[in-house]
XYZ file of C-alpha atoms in Angstrom:
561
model
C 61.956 30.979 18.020
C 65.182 32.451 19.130
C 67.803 30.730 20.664
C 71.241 31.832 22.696
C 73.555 29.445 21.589
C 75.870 30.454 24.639
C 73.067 29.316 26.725
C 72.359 25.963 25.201
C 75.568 24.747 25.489
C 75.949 25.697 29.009
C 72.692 24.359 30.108
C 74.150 20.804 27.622
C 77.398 20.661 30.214
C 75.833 18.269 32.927
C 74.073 16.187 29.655
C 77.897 16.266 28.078
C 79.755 15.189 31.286
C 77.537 12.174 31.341
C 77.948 11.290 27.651
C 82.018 11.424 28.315
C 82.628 10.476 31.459
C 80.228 7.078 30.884
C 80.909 6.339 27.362
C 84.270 7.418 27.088
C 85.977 6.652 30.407
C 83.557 3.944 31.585
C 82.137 5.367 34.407
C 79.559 3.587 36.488
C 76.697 5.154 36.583
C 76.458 5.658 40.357
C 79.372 7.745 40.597
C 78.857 9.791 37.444
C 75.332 10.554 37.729
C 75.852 12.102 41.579
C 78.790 14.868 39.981
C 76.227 15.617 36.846
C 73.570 16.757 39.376
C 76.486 18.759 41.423
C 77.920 20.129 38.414
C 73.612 21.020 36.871
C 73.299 22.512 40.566
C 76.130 24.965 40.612
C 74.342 25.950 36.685
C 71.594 26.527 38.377
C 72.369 28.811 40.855
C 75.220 30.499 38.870
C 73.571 31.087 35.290
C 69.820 30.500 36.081
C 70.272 32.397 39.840
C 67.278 29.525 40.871
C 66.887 29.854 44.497
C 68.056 26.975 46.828
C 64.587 26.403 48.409
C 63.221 25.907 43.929
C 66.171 23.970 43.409
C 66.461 21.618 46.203
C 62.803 20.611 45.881
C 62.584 19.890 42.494
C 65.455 17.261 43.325
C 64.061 15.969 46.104
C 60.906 15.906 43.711
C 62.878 14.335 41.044
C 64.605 11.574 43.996
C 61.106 11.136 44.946
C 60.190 10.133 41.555
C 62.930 7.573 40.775
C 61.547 5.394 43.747
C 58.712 4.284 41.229
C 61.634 3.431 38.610
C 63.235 1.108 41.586
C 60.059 -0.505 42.417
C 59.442 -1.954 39.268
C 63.760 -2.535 38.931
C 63.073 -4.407 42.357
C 59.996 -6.118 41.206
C 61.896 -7.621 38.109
C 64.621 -8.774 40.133
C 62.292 -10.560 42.751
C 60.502 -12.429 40.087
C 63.590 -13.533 38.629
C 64.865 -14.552 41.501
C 62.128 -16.355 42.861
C 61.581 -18.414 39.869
C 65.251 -19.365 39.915
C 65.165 -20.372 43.491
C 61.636 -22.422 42.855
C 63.389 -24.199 40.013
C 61.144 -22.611 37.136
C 63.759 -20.960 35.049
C 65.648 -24.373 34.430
C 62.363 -25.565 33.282
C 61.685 -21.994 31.386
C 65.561 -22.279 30.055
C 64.752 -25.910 29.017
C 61.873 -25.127 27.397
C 63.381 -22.744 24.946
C 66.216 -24.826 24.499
C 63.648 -27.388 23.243
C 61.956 -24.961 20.957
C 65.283 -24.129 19.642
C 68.982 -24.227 20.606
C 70.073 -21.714 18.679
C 70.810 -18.389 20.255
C 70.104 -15.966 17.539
C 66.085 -17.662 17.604
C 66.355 -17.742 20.615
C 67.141 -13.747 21.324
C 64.594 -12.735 19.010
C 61.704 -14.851 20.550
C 62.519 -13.558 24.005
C 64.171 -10.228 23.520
C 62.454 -9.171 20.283
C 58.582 -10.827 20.039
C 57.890 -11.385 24.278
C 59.780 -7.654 25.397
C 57.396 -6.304 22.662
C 54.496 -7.178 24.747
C 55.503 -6.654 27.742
C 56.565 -2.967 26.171
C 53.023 -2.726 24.875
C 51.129 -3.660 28.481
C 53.915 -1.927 31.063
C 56.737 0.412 29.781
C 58.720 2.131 31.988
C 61.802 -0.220 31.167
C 60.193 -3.286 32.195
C 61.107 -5.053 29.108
C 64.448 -5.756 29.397
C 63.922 -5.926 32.604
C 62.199 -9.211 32.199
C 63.857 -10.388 29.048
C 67.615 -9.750 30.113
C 67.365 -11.890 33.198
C 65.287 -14.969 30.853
C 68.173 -14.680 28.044
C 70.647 -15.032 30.893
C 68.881 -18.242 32.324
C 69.382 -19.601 28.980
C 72.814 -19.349 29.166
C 73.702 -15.895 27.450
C 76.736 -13.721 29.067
C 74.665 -11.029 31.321
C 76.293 -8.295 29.266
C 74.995 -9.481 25.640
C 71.637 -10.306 27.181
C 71.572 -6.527 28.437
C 72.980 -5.447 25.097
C 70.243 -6.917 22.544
C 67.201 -6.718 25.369
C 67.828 -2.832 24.654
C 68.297 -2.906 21.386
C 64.997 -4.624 20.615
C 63.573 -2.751 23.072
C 63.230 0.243 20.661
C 59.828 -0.204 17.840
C 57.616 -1.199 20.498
C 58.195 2.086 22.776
C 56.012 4.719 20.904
C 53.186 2.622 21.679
C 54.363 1.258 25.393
C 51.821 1.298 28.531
C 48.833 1.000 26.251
C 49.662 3.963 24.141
C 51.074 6.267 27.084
C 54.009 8.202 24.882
C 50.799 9.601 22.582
C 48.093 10.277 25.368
C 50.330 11.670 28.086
C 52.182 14.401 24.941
C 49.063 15.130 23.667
C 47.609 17.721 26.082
C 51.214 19.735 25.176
C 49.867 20.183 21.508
C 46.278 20.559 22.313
C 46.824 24.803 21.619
C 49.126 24.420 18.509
C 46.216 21.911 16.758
C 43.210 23.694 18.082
C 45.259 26.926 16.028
C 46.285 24.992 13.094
C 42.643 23.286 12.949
C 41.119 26.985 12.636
C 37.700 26.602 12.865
C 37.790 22.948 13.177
C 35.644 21.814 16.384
C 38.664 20.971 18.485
C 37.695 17.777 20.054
C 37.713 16.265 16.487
C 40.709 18.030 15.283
C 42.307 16.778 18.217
C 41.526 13.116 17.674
C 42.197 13.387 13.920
C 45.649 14.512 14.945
C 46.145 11.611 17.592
C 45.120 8.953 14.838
C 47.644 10.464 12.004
C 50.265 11.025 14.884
C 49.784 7.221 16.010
C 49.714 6.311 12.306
C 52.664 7.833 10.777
C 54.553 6.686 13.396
C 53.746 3.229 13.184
C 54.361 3.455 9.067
C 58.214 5.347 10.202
C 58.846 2.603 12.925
C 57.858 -0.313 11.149
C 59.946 0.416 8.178
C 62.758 0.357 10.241
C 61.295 -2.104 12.824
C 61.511 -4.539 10.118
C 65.089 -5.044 10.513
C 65.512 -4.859 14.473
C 65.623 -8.056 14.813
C 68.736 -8.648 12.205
C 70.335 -5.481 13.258
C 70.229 -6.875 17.165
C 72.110 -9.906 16.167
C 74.599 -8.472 14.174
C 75.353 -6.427 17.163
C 75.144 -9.751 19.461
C 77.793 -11.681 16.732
C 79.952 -9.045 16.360
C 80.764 -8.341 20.359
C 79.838 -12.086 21.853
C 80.926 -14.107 19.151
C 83.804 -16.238 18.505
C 84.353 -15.197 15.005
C 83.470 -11.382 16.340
C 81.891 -10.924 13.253
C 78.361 -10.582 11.582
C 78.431 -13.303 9.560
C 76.543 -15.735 11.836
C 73.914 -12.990 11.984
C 73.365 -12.504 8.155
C 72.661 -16.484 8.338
C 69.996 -15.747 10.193
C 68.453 -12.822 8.346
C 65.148 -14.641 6.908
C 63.952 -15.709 10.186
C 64.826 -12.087 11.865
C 63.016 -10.338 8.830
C 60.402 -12.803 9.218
C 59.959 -11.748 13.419
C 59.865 -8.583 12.367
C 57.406 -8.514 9.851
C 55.393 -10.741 12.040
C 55.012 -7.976 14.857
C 55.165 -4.673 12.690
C 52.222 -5.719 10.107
C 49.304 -6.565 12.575
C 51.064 -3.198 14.821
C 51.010 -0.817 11.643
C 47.228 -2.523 11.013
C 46.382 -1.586 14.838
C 47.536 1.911 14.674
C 46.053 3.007 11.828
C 42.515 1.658 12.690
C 42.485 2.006 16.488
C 44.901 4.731 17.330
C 47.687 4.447 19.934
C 46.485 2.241 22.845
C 47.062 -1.423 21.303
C 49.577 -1.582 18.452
C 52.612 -2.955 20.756
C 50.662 -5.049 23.081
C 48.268 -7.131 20.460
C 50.839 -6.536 17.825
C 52.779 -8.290 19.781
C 50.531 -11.271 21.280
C 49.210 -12.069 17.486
C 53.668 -12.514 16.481
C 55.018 -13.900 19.258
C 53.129 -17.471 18.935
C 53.292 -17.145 15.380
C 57.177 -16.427 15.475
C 57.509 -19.895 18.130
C 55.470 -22.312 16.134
C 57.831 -20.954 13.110
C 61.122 -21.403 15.329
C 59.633 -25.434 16.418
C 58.998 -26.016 12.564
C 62.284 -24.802 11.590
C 60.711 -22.368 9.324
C 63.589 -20.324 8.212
C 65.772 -21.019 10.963
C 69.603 -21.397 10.062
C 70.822 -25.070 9.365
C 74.106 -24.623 11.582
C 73.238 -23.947 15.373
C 74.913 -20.938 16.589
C 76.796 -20.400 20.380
C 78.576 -18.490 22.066
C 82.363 -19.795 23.210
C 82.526 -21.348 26.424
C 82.134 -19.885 29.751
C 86.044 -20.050 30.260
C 86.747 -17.983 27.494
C 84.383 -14.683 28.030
C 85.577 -11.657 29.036
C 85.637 -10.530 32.574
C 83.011 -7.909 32.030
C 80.519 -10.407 29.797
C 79.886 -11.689 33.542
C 77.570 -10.823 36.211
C 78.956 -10.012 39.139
C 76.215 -11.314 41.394
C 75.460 -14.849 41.714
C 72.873 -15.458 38.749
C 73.333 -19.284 39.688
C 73.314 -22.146 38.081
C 69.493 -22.509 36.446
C 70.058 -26.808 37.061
C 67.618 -29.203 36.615
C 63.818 -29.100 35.054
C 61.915 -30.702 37.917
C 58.601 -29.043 37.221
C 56.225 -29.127 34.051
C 56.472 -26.521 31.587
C 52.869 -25.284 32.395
C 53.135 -24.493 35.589
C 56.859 -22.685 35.237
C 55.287 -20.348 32.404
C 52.427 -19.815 35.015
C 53.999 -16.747 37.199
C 55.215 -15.019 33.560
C 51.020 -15.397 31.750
C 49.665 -14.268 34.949
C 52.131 -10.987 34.887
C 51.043 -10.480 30.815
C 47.675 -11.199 31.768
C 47.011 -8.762 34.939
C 48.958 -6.290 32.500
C 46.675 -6.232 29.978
C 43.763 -6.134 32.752
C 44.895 -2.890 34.890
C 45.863 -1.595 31.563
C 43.266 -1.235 29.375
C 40.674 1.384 30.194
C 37.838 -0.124 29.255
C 38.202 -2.775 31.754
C 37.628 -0.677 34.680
C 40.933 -1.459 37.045
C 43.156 1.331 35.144
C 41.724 4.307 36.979
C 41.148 2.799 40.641
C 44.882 1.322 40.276
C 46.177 4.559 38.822
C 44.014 6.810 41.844
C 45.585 4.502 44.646
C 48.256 7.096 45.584
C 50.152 8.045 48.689
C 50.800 11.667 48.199
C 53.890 14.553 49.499
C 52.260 17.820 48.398
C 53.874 21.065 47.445
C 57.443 19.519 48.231
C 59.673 22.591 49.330
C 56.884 25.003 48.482
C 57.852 24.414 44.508
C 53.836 23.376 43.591
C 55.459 20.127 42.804
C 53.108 17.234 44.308
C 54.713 13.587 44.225
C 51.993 10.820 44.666
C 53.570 7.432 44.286
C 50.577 5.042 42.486
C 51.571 1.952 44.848
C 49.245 -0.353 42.917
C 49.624 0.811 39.513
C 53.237 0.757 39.384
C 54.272 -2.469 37.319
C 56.475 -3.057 39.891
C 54.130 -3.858 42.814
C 51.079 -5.115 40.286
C 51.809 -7.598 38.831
C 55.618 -8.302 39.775
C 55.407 -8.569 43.374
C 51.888 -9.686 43.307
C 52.968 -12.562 41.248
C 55.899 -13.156 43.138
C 54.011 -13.993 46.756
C 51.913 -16.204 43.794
C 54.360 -17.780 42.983
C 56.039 -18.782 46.732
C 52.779 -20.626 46.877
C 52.318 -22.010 43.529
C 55.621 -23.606 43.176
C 55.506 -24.685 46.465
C 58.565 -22.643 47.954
C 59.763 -23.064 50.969
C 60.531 -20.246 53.921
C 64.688 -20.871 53.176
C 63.890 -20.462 49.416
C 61.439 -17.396 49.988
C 63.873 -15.563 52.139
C 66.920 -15.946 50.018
C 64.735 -14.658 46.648
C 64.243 -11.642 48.544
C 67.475 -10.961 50.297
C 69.266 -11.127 47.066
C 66.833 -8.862 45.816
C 67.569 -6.068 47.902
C 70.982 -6.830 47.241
C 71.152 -6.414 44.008
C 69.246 -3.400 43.714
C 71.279 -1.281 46.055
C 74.111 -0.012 43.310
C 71.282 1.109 40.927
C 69.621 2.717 43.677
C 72.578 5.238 44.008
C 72.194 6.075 40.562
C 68.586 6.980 39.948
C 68.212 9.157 42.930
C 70.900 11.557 41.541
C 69.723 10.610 38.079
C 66.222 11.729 38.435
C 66.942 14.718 40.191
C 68.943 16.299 37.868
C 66.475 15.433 35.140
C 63.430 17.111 36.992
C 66.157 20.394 38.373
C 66.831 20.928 34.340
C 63.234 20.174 33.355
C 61.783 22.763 35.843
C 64.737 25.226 35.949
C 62.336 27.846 34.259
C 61.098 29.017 37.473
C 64.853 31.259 38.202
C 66.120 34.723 39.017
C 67.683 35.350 35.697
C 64.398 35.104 33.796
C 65.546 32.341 31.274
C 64.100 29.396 29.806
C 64.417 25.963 31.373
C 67.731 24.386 30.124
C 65.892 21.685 28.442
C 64.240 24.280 26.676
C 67.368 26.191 26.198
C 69.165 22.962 24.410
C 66.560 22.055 21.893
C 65.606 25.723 20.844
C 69.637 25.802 20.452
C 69.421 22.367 18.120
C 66.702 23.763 16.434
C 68.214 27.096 15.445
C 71.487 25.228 14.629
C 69.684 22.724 12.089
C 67.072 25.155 9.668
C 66.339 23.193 7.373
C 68.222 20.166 7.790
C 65.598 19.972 11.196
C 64.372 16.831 10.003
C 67.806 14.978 10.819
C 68.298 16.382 14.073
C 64.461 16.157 15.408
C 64.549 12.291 15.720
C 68.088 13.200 18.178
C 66.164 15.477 20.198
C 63.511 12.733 21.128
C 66.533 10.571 21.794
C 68.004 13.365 24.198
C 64.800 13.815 25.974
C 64.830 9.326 26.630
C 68.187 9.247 27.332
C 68.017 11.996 29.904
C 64.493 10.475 31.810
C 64.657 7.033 30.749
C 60.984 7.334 29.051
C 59.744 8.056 25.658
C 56.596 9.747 27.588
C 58.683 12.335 29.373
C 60.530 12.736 25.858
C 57.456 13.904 24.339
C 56.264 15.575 27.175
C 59.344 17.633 27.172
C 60.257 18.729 23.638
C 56.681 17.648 21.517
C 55.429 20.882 21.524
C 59.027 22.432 20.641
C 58.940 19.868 17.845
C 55.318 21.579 16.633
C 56.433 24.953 16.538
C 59.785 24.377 15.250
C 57.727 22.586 12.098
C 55.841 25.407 11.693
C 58.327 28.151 11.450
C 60.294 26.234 9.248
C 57.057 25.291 7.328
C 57.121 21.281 7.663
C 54.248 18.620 8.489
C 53.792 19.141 12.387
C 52.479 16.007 12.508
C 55.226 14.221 11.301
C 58.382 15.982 12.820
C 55.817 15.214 16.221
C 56.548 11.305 14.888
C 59.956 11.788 14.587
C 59.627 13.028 18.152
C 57.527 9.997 19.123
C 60.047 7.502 17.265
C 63.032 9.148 18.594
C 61.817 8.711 21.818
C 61.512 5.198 21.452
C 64.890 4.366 19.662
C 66.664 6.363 23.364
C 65.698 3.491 25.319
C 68.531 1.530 23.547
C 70.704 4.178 25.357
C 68.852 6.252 27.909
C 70.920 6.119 31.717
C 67.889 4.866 33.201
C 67.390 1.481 31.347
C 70.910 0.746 30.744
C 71.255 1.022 34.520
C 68.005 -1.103 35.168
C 68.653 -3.873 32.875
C 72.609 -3.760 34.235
C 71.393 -4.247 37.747
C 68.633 -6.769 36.746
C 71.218 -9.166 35.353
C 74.077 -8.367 37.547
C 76.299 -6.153 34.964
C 76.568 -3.206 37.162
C 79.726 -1.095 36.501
C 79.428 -2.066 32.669
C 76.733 1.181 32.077
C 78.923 2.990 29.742
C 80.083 0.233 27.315
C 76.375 -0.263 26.965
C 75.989 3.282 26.144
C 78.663 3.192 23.690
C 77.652 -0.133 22.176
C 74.083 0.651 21.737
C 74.634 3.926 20.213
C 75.757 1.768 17.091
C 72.058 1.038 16.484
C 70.409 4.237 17.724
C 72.409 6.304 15.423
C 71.683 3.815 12.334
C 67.666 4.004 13.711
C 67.616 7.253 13.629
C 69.493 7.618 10.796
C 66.811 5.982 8.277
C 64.211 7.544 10.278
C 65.284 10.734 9.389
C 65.735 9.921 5.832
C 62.625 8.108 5.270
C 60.734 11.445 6.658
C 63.186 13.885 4.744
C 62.188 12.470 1.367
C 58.545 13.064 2.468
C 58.850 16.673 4.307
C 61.009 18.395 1.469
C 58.737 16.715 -1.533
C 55.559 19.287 0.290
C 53.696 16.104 1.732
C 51.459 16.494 5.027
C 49.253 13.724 5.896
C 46.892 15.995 8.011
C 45.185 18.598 6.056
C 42.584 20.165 7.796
């Protein structure tokens, strides 16, 4: 595989203006992600000579594209919203203040053990999505609920949308294992590689995944405590080990047996009741309670800066508040599992634009498969019913709605363009790879040997750039297999590095931090997210790397065929 260095690093400029100008100078990501697609636009034409009509309609493709990322944004704002105008959330923020009022249970029930199953039914960011705004009813500052909702938003990915990551990377590889299965029939070597994939990167995760939950409050101690320390978190440590072990066992279990489709979501359904009944016994929950100072004493930008309102009163049972979130996990789980029939009629619902700007590039939006329209918005007219809303309360949930979505709207438009103008920026004058393919074939001629630390950084570029460990794969899991080869490593597990690297970029990838910012009202904040959260990525990926070092360089490979 050879690389032009030169070349990588110019096609890394936009990527690199987007790392500074966010993390480093704070940035919003509204205004910084509409110069990085100017400045990967004038690369285009200059160094890859792409003609306007190619470039122009892969953006517009890619702008296209991040309307399905808004949808479900918009979705996840309307049902928070609407439960906080119907009262539910004070009866929802009640009701885990009765199971326990302290905050470090409390953020791994909620961000930890429920955004795990919501990861393992929906994906697409919808976890902290739908965890941020529930921490924040409970009383946390919108910018630490934001923080950890990422952060544990991270194990479950690989596995997210009923094993999507896997099945949609898959048909990349199908050539490389059909050639390294030799005269293997290929529909069997294929599967055995999807089963050792989805194993050995349930085996990486969980050893890591074990710790999440501790490593998420050390973060939310350190930054949103009084004592700005992680003290208050190592208190905690046996019932944080004891969340994660209670997801990660049944999930490694899952994966190993049944392949990718069900480790996150059932992983996740067996812990999370398991986890609460623990938290109401007081089953290795601290003795002292732990808060956060008072309201008057956070920082400016620990705030929202919409009105999140004040959750007030319980004045319905707990039952019936829960009732809008079961019916979302539960029409999840329907219209995502194959089996059941829904998946593919949802999923073939599509209004189509074909051949946008004569680039071959089709963009059918799936109206009822996005997670976004089924179940949030579904549940959301449910719920103006159910909780007996009236038209004042019905019209405000969805006027602030579109309100609050408007700033991250900005932002994924421009975002998602410039992803899908670098992705497809192989079709060009100058007869040069795409510059996705250009930066990873630099990383990987950079590394040699030491490949195994960078490749878990690679899946992490390919999240933080697209905002899904799917497209990740997609992008750079074949690179991943032929880099292994050449430098005569396991395919299959530098492809799990891939997969787990992937996952751990949600904690910083542009379009969650901007989804969960505008979900709880934190918009503007985007790049001290970034920064923060890189803390944990970089210690994730870290141990990944070692863990699969000390099993690459002693000559083991799980798949021998």
């Amino acid at each position: 595989m050879e690389a032009n260095l030169g070349l990588a690093f110019v096609a890394f400029i936009p990527i690199l203006f987007t790392i500074i100008v966010m993390a480093a100078f704070n940035w919003p990501a509204k205004r910084a992600l509409p110069v990085a697609w100017i400045i990967a636009m004038v690369i285009a034409f200059s160094v890859w000579k792409m003609d306007f009509q190619h470039a122009f309609g892969f953006s517009i493709y890619g702008a296209l594209k991040a309307i399905d990322i808004l949808i479900i944004i918009f979705g996840a704002i309307l049902i928070l919203n609407t439960l906080k105008k119907s009262g539910a959330m004070a009866t929802i923020n009640n009701g885990f203040m009765n199971v326990t009022k302290d905050r470090r249970v409390q953020a791994v029930i909620i961000g930890w053990m429920f955004g795990a199953m919501i990861e393992g039914a929906a994906g697409f960011g919808t976890p902290a999505a739908l965890a941020g705004p529930l921490l924040v009813g409970l009383g946390f500052p919108p910018l630490a609920a934001a923080m950890v909702a990422l952060i544990f938003n991270s194990t479950p990915v690989s596995f997210g949308a009923v094993g999507t990551p896997v099945l949609g990377a898959l048909g990349t590889l199908e050539k490389g294992i059909t050639e390294l299965a030799k005269g293997t029939d290929p529909a069997v070597a294929i599967e055995t590689f999807k089963l050792t994939w989805a194993q050995w990167t349930a085996i990486g995760h969980s050893l890591v995944g074990i710790f999440v939950p501790l490593l998420g409050l050390c973060m939310l101690t350190k930054f949103f405590g009084k004592e700005r320390s992680i003290k208050p978190a190592l208190e905690a440590a046996p019932f944080a080990i004891f969340a994660g072990l209670s997801f990660v066992v049944p999930y490694i279990i899952l994966a190993t047996l049944l392949g990718p489709e069900l480790p996150s979501l059932v992983g996740a359904m067996l812990g999370l009741p398991i986890v609460v009944i623990a938290a109401r016994k007081g089953f290795l929950v601290p003795k002292n309670k732990w808060e956060f100072p008072d309201k008057s004493e956070w920082a400016e930008d620990w705030k929202s800066n919409v009105d999140t309102g004040d959750v007030g009163e319980a004045k319905m049972s707990l039952v019936k508040a829960w009732i809008p979130y079961v019916l979302i996990a539960l029409i999840l789980m329907v219209t995502r599992i194959p089996e059941l029939g829904l998946k593919g009629f949802l999923a073939s619902q599509k209004l189509v634009i074909p051949n946008i700007l004569g680039t071959g590039k089709d963009y059918g939006l799936a109206y009822l498969y996005l997670p976004g329209t089924v179940p949030f918005i579904l549940v959301a007219l449910i719920t103006h019913v159910i909780h007996g809303m009236n038209g004042e309360k019905v019209k405000a949930a969805w006027k602030d709605s579109f309100k609050q979505i408007q700033g991250a709207a900005i932002a994924l438009f421009f975002g998602v363009a410039m992803v899908q103008l670098m992705l497809n920026s192989g079709v060009n004058g100058a007869e040069l790879p795409s510059m996705m393919t250009a930066m990873a074939s630099g990383i990987a001629a950079i590394a040699g040997k030491g490949y195994v630390f960078v490749a878990p950084f690679i899946g992490v570029l390919g999240s933080f750039m697209s905002g899904s460990n799917t497209v990740s794969n997609i992008l750079f899991a074949s690179l991943q297999f032929e880099s292994a080869e050449i430098l005569g490593m396991s395919p299959v597990l530098i492809v799990a590095i891939q997969n787990i690297g992937g996952a751990i970029g949600n904690m910083v990838c542009v379009n969650n931090v901007v989804a969960v910012c505008a979900t709880v009202g934190t918009s503007g904040a985007e790049g001290k997210l970034i920064r923060r959260n890189a803390i944990p990525m970089f210690i994730y990926g870290l141990a990944i790397a070692i863990f699969f070092a000390i099993l690459i360089y002693s000559g083991f490979d799980p798949l021998q065929f």
